[in-house]
Short mmCIF file of C-alpha atoms in Angstrom, two decimals:
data_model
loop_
_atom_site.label_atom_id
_atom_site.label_comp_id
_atom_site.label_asym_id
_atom_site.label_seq_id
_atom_site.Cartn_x
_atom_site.Cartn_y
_atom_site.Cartn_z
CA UNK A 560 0.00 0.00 0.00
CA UNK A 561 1.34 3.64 -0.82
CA UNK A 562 2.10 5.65 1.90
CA UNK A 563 -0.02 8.19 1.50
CA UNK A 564 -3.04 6.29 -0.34
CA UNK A 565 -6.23 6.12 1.59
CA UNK A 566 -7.12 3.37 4.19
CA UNK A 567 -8.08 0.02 3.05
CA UNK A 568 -10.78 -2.34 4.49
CA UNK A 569 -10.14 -5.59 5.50
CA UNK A 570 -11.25 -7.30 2.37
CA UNK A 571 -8.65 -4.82 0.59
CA UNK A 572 -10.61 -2.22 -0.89
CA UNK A 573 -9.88 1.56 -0.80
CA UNK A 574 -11.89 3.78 1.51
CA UNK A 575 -13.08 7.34 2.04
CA UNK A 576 -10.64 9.53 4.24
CA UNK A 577 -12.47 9.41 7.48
CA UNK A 578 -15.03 11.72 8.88
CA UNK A 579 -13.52 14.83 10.80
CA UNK A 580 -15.66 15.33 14.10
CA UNK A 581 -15.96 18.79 14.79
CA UNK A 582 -13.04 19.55 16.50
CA UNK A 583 -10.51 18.01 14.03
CA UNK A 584 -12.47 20.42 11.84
CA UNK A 585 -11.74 23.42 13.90
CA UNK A 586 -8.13 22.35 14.86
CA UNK A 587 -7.24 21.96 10.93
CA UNK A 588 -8.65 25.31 10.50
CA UNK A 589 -6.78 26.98 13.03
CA UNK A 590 -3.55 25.60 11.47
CA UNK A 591 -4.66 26.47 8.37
CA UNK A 592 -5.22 30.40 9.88
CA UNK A 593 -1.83 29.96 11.64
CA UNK A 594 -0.10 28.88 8.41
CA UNK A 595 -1.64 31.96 6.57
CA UNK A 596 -0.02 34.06 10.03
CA UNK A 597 3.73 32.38 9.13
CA UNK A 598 2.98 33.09 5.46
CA UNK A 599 2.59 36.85 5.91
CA UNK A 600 6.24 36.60 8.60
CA UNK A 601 7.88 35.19 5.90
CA UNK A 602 6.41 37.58 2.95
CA UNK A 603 7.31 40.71 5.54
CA UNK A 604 10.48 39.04 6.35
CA UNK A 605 11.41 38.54 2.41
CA UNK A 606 10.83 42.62 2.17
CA UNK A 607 13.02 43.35 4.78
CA UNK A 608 15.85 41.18 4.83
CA UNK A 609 17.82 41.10 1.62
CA UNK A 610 21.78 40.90 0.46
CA UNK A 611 22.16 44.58 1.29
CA UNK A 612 21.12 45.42 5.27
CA UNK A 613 18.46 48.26 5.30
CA UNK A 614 17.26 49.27 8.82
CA UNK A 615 13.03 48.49 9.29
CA UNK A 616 12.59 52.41 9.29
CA UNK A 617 13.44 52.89 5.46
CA UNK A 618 12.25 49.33 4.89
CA UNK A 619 8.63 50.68 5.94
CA UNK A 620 8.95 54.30 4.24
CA UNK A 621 10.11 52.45 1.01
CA UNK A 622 6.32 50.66 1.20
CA UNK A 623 3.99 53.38 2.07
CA UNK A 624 5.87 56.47 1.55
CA UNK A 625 8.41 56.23 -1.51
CA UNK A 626 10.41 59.46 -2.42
CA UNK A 627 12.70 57.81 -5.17
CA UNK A 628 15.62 57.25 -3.06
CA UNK A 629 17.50 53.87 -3.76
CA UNK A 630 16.15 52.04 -0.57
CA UNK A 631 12.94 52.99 -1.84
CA UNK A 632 13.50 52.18 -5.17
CA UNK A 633 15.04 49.08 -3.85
CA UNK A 634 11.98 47.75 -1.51
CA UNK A 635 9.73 49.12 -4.28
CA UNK A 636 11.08 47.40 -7.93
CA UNK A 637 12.72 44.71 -6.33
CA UNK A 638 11.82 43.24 -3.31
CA UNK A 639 8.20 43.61 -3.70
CA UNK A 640 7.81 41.86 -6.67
CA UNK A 641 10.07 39.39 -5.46
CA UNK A 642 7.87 38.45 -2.88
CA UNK A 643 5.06 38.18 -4.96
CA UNK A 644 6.29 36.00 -7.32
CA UNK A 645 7.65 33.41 -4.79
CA UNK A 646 4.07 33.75 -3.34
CA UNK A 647 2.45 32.81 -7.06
CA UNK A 648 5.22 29.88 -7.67
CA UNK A 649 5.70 28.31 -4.39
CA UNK A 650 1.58 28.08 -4.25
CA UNK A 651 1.59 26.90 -7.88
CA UNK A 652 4.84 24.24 -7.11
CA UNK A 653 3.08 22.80 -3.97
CA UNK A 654 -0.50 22.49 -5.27
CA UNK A 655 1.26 20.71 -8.28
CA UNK A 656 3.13 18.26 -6.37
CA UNK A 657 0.04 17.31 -4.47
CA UNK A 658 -2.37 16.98 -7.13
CA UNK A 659 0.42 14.95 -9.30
CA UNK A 660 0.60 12.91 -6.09
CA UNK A 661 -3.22 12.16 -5.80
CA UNK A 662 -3.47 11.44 -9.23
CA UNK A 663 -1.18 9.20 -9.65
CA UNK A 664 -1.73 7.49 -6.46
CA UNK A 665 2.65 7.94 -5.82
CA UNK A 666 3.54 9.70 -2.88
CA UNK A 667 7.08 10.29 -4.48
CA UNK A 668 5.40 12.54 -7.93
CA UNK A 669 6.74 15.79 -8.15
CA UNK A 670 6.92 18.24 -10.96
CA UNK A 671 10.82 18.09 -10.40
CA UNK A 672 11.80 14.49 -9.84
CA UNK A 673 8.93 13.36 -12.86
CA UNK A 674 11.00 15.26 -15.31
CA UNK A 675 7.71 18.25 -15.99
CA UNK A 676 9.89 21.17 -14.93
CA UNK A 677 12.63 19.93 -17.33
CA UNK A 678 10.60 19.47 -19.92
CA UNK A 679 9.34 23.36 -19.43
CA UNK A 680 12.69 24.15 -19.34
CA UNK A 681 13.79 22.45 -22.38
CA UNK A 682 10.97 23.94 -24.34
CA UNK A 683 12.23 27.39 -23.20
CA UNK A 684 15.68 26.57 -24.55
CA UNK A 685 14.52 25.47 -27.26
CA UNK A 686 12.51 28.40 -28.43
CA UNK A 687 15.19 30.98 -26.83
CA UNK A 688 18.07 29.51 -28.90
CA UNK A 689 16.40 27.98 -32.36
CA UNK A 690 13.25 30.83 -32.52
CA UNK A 691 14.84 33.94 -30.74
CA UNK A 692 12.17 33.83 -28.77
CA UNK A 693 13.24 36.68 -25.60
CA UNK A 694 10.67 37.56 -23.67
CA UNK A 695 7.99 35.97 -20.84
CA UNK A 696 5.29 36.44 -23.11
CA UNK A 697 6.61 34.52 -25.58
CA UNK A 698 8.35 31.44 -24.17
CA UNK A 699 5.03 30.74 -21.11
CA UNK A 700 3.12 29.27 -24.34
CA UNK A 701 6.40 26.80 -24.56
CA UNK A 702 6.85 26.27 -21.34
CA UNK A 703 3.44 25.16 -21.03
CA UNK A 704 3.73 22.66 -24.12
CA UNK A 705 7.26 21.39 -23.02
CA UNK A 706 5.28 20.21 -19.38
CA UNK A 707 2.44 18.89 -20.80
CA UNK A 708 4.01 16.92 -23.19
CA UNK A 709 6.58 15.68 -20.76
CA UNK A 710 4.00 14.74 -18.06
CA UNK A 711 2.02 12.74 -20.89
CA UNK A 712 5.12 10.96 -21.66
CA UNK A 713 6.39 10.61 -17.98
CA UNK A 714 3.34 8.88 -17.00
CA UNK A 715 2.92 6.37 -20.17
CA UNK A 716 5.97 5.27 -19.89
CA UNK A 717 5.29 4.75 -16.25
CA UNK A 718 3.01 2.10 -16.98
CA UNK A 719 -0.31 5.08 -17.17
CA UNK A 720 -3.07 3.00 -15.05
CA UNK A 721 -0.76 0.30 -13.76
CA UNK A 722 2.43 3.17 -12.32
CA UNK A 723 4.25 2.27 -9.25
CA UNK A 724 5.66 4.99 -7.52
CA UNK A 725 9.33 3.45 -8.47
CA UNK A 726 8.32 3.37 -12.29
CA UNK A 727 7.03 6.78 -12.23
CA UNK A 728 9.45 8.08 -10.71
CA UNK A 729 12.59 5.83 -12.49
CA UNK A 730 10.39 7.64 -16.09
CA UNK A 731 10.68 11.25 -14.62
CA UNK A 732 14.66 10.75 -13.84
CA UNK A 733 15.17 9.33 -16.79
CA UNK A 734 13.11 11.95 -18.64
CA UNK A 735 14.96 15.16 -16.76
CA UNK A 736 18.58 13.50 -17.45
CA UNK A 737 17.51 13.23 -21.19
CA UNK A 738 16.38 16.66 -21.14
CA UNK A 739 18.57 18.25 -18.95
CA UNK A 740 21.50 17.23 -21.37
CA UNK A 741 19.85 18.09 -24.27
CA UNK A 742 19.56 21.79 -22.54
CA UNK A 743 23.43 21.49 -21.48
CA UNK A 744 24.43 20.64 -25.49
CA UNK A 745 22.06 23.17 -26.91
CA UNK A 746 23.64 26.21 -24.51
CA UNK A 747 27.06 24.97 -24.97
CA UNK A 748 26.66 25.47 -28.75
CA UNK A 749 24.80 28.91 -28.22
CA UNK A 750 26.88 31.58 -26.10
CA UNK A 751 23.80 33.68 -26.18
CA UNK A 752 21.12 31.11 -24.75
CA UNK A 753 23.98 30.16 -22.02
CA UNK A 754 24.29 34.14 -20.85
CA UNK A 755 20.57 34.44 -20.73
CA UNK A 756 19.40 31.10 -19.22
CA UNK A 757 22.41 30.48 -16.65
CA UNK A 758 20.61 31.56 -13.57
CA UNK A 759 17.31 30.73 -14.69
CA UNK A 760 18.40 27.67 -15.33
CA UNK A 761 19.00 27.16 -11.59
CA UNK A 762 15.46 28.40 -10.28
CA UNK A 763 15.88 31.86 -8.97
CA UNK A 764 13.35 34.76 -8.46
CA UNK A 765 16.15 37.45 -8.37
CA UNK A 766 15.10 38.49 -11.87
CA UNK A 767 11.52 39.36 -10.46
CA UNK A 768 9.95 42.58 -11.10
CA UNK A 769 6.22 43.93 -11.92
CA UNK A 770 6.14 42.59 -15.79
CA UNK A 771 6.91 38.87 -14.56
CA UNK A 772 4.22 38.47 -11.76
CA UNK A 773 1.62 40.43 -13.70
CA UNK A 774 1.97 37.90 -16.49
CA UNK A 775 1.99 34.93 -14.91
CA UNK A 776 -0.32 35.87 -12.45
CA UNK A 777 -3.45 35.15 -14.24
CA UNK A 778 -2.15 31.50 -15.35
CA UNK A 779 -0.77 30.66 -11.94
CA UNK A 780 -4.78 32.18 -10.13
CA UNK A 781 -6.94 30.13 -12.81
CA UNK A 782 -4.68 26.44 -11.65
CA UNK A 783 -5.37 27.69 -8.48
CA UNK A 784 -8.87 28.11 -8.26
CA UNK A 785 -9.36 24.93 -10.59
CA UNK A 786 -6.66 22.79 -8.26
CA UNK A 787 -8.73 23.27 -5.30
CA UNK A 788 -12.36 22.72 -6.99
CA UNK A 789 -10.72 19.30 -7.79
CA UNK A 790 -10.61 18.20 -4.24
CA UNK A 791 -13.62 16.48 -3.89
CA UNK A 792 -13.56 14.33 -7.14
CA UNK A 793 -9.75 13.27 -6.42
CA UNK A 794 -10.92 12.20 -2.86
CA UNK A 795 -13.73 10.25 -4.55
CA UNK A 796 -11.18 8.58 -6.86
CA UNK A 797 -8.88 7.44 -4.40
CA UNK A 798 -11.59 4.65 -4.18
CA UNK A 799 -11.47 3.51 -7.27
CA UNK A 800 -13.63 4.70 -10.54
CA UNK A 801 -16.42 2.96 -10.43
CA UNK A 802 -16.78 3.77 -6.72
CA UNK A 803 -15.90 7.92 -7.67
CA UNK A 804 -18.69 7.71 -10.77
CA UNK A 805 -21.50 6.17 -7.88
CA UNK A 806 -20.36 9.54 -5.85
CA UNK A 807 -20.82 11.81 -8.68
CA UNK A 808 -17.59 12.29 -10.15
CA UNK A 809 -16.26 11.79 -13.89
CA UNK A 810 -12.69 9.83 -13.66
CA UNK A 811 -11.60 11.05 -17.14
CA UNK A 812 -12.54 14.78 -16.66
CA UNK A 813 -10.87 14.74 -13.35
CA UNK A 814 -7.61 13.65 -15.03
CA UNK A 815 -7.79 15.74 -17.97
CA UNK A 816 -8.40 18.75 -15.54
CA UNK A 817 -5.41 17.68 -13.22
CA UNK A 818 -3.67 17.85 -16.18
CA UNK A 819 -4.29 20.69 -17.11
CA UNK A 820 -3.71 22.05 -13.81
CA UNK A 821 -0.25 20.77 -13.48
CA UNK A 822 0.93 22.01 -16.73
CA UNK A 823 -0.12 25.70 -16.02
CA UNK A 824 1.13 25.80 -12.91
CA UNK A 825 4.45 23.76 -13.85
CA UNK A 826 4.71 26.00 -17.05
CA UNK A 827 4.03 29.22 -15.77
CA UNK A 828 6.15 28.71 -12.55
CA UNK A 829 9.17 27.31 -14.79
CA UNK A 830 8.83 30.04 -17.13
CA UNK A 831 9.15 32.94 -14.33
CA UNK A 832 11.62 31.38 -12.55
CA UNK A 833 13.73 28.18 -13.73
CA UNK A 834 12.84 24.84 -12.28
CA UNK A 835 12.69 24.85 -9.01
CA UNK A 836 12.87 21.07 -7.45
CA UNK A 837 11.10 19.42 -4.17
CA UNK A 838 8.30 22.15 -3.34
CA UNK A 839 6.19 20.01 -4.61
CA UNK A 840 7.10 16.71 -2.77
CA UNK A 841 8.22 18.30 0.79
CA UNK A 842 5.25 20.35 1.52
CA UNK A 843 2.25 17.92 0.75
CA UNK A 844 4.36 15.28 3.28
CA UNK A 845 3.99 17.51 6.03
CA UNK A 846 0.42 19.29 5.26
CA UNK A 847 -0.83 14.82 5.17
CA UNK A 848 0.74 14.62 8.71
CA UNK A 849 -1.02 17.69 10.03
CA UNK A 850 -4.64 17.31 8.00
CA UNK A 851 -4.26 13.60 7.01
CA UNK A 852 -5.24 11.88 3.36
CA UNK A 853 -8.43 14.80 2.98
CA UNK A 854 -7.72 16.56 -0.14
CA UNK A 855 -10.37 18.73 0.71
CA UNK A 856 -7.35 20.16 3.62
CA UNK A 857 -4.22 18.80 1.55
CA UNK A 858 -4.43 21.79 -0.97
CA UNK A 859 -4.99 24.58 0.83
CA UNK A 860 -2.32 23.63 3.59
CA UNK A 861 -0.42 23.15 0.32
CA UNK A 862 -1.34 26.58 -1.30
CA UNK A 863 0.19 28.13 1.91
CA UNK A 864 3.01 26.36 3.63
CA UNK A 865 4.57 26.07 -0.24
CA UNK A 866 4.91 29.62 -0.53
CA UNK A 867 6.62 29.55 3.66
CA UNK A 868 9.34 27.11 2.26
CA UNK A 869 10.03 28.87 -0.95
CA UNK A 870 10.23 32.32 0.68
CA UNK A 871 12.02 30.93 3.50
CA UNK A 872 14.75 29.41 1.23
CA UNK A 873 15.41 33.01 -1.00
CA UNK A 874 15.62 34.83 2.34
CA UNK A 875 18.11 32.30 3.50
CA UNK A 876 19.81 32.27 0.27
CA UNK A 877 20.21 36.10 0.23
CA UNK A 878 21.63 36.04 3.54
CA UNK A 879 24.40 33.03 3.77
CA UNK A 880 26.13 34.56 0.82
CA UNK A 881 26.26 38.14 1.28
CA UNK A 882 26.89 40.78 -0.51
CA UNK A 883 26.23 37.88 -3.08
CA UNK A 884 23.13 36.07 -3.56
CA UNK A 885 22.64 31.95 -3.65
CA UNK A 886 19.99 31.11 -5.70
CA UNK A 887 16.52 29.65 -4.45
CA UNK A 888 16.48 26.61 -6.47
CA UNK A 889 19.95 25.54 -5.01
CA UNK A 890 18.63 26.48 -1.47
CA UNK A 891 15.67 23.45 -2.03
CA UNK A 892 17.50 21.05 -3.37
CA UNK A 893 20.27 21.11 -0.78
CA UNK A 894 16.77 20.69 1.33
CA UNK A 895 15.10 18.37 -0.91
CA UNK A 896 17.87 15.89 -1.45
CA UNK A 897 18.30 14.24 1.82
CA UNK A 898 14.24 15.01 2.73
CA UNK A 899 13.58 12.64 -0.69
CA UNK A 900 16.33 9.88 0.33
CA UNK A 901 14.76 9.47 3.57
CA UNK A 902 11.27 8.97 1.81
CA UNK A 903 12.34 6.49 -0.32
CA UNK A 904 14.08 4.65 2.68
CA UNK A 905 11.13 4.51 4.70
CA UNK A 906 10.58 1.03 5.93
CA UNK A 907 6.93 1.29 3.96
CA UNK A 908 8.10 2.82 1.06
CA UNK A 909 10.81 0.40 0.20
CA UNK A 910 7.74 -2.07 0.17
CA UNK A 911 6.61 -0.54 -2.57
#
């Protein structure tokens, strides 16, 4: 049995997550309010802490009072939009990772280690180096087809209906090595793409400002809204299809709209910022151990602790290496790495 898949019965048949009394209710909501408390810490904190000190005073005058000065401008053009673009992608990254991991029924899917983010990347590459393709605009539309083909492929070759979490995820590695050597060879042979794409390439929100987050915005709210209206039908198929159509739900639509979902947030994240690995499998681990299998819970824990961790890792990044900066993406996966060996070590999970 997965780790994070439903209970079974005894005659070994998936069930419905459990009934929350009322005060498992009103405990997961008061996380969930305490969650959105951290989240706003962490946004202030990402405002006011940054490679070059400024003191809280010109930090706050920068936000409601700016005069031009370059604190001002600083807070203003900078660390602002920052902020709001790690808000956008780390909600996008996180609600991706746990849908993918519903879906598919694999506690171990995420957009990085199942090879979507490369394959937004590559399509970026592709049409910055061969089509001359430059800015956001442009490239989103091939970041968007570069994950949804990839997560097509990723989970056919996985064995689609029959995956195990160690096929899928054996696909997606195999997938992002592919890819992530084609990307190496194609910027190796193009000085231009390797100037413009080195940090992206990395994950990093340092190139934030107003443009970015206003044009991935939109993409990023609709998977949103549409992630979390899928709750209730991906609880229902977690017992089975025929069990989810008797409840009301339509198995194929639900995939085809989780989809969906992944690819815009996957593609419009990657797009902004590089791909950025292990949002997406941390934070839906923890959110299960606070809210349990409930999807209805899962993605709006999701939605807000992703954001906490990705915010949390720039700030930290900004700081270790000052005046320089250490880029966000590098800052997860030193986190991510050892967090995904002990998953797969897990006395359960090596069942698998």
């Amino acid at each position: 049995m997965l780790v994070d898949s439903p209970p079974q019965s005894r005659d070994g048949t998936t069930s419905a997550p459990p009934a929350p009394t009322a005060k498992r209710r009103t405990l997961r909501a008061a996380g969930l309010f305490a969650s959105v408390g951290v989240l706003v810490l962490v946004a202030v904190a990402s405002i006011a802490i940054g490679a070059k000190p400024m003191p809280l005073g010109d930090v706050w005058h920068g936000l409601l009072h700016s005069s031009g000065t370059a604190n001002d401008v600083l807070i203003h053009d900078v660390r602002v939009p920052r902020t709001l673009l790690g808000l956008l992608v780390g909600a996008a990254l996180g609600l991706a990772g746990a849908v993918m991991q519903a879906l598919t029924r694999n506690p171990l899917a995420e957009p990085g280690i199942l090879g979507v983010n490369a394959g937004a990347a590559a399509a970026v590459v592709s049409a910055i180096s061969f089509l001359g393709v430059t800015s956001l605009t442009g490239y989103v539309w091939f970041a968007f087809l570069g994950a949804g083909v990839v997560s097509a492929a990723v989970y056919l070759l996985g064995g689609s209906r029959a995956a195990t979490p160690v096929r899928l995820a054996l696909a997606g590695t195999a997938a992002s090595a592919a890819l992530y050597g084609y990307i190496n060879a194609v910027q190796l042979t193009d000085s231009a793409a390797l100037n413009q794409l080195r940090f992206w390439q990395v994950g990093s929100l340092a190139a934030a400002d107003a443009a970015t987050v206003t044009k991935v915005a939109p993409f990023i709210l609709v998977g949103i809204v549409v992630a979390l209206l899928l709750a209730r039908p991906l609880n229902a198929m977690a017992m089975g299809d025929d069990t989810a159509r008797a409840l009301g739900a339509r198995p194929t639509r639900t995939r085809v709209l989780s989809m969906v979902v992944i690819t815009l947030l996957c593609g419009a994240a990657t797009a902004a910022c590089g791909p950025i690995v292990f949002i997406g499998l941390m934070v839906p681990h923890i959110v299960r151990a606070i809210t349990g299998p409930d999807l209805r819970w899962v993605l709006p824990y999701a939605a807000v602790l992703s954001p906490v961790l990705l915010l949390g890792s720039d700030v930290v990044g900004r700081v270790i290496t000052r005046p320089a900066e250490l880029q966000v993406g590098i800052v997860t996966a030193l986190i991510g790495g050892p967090v995904f060996i002990c998953l797969v070590r897990r006395k359960r999970m090596a069942q698998l």
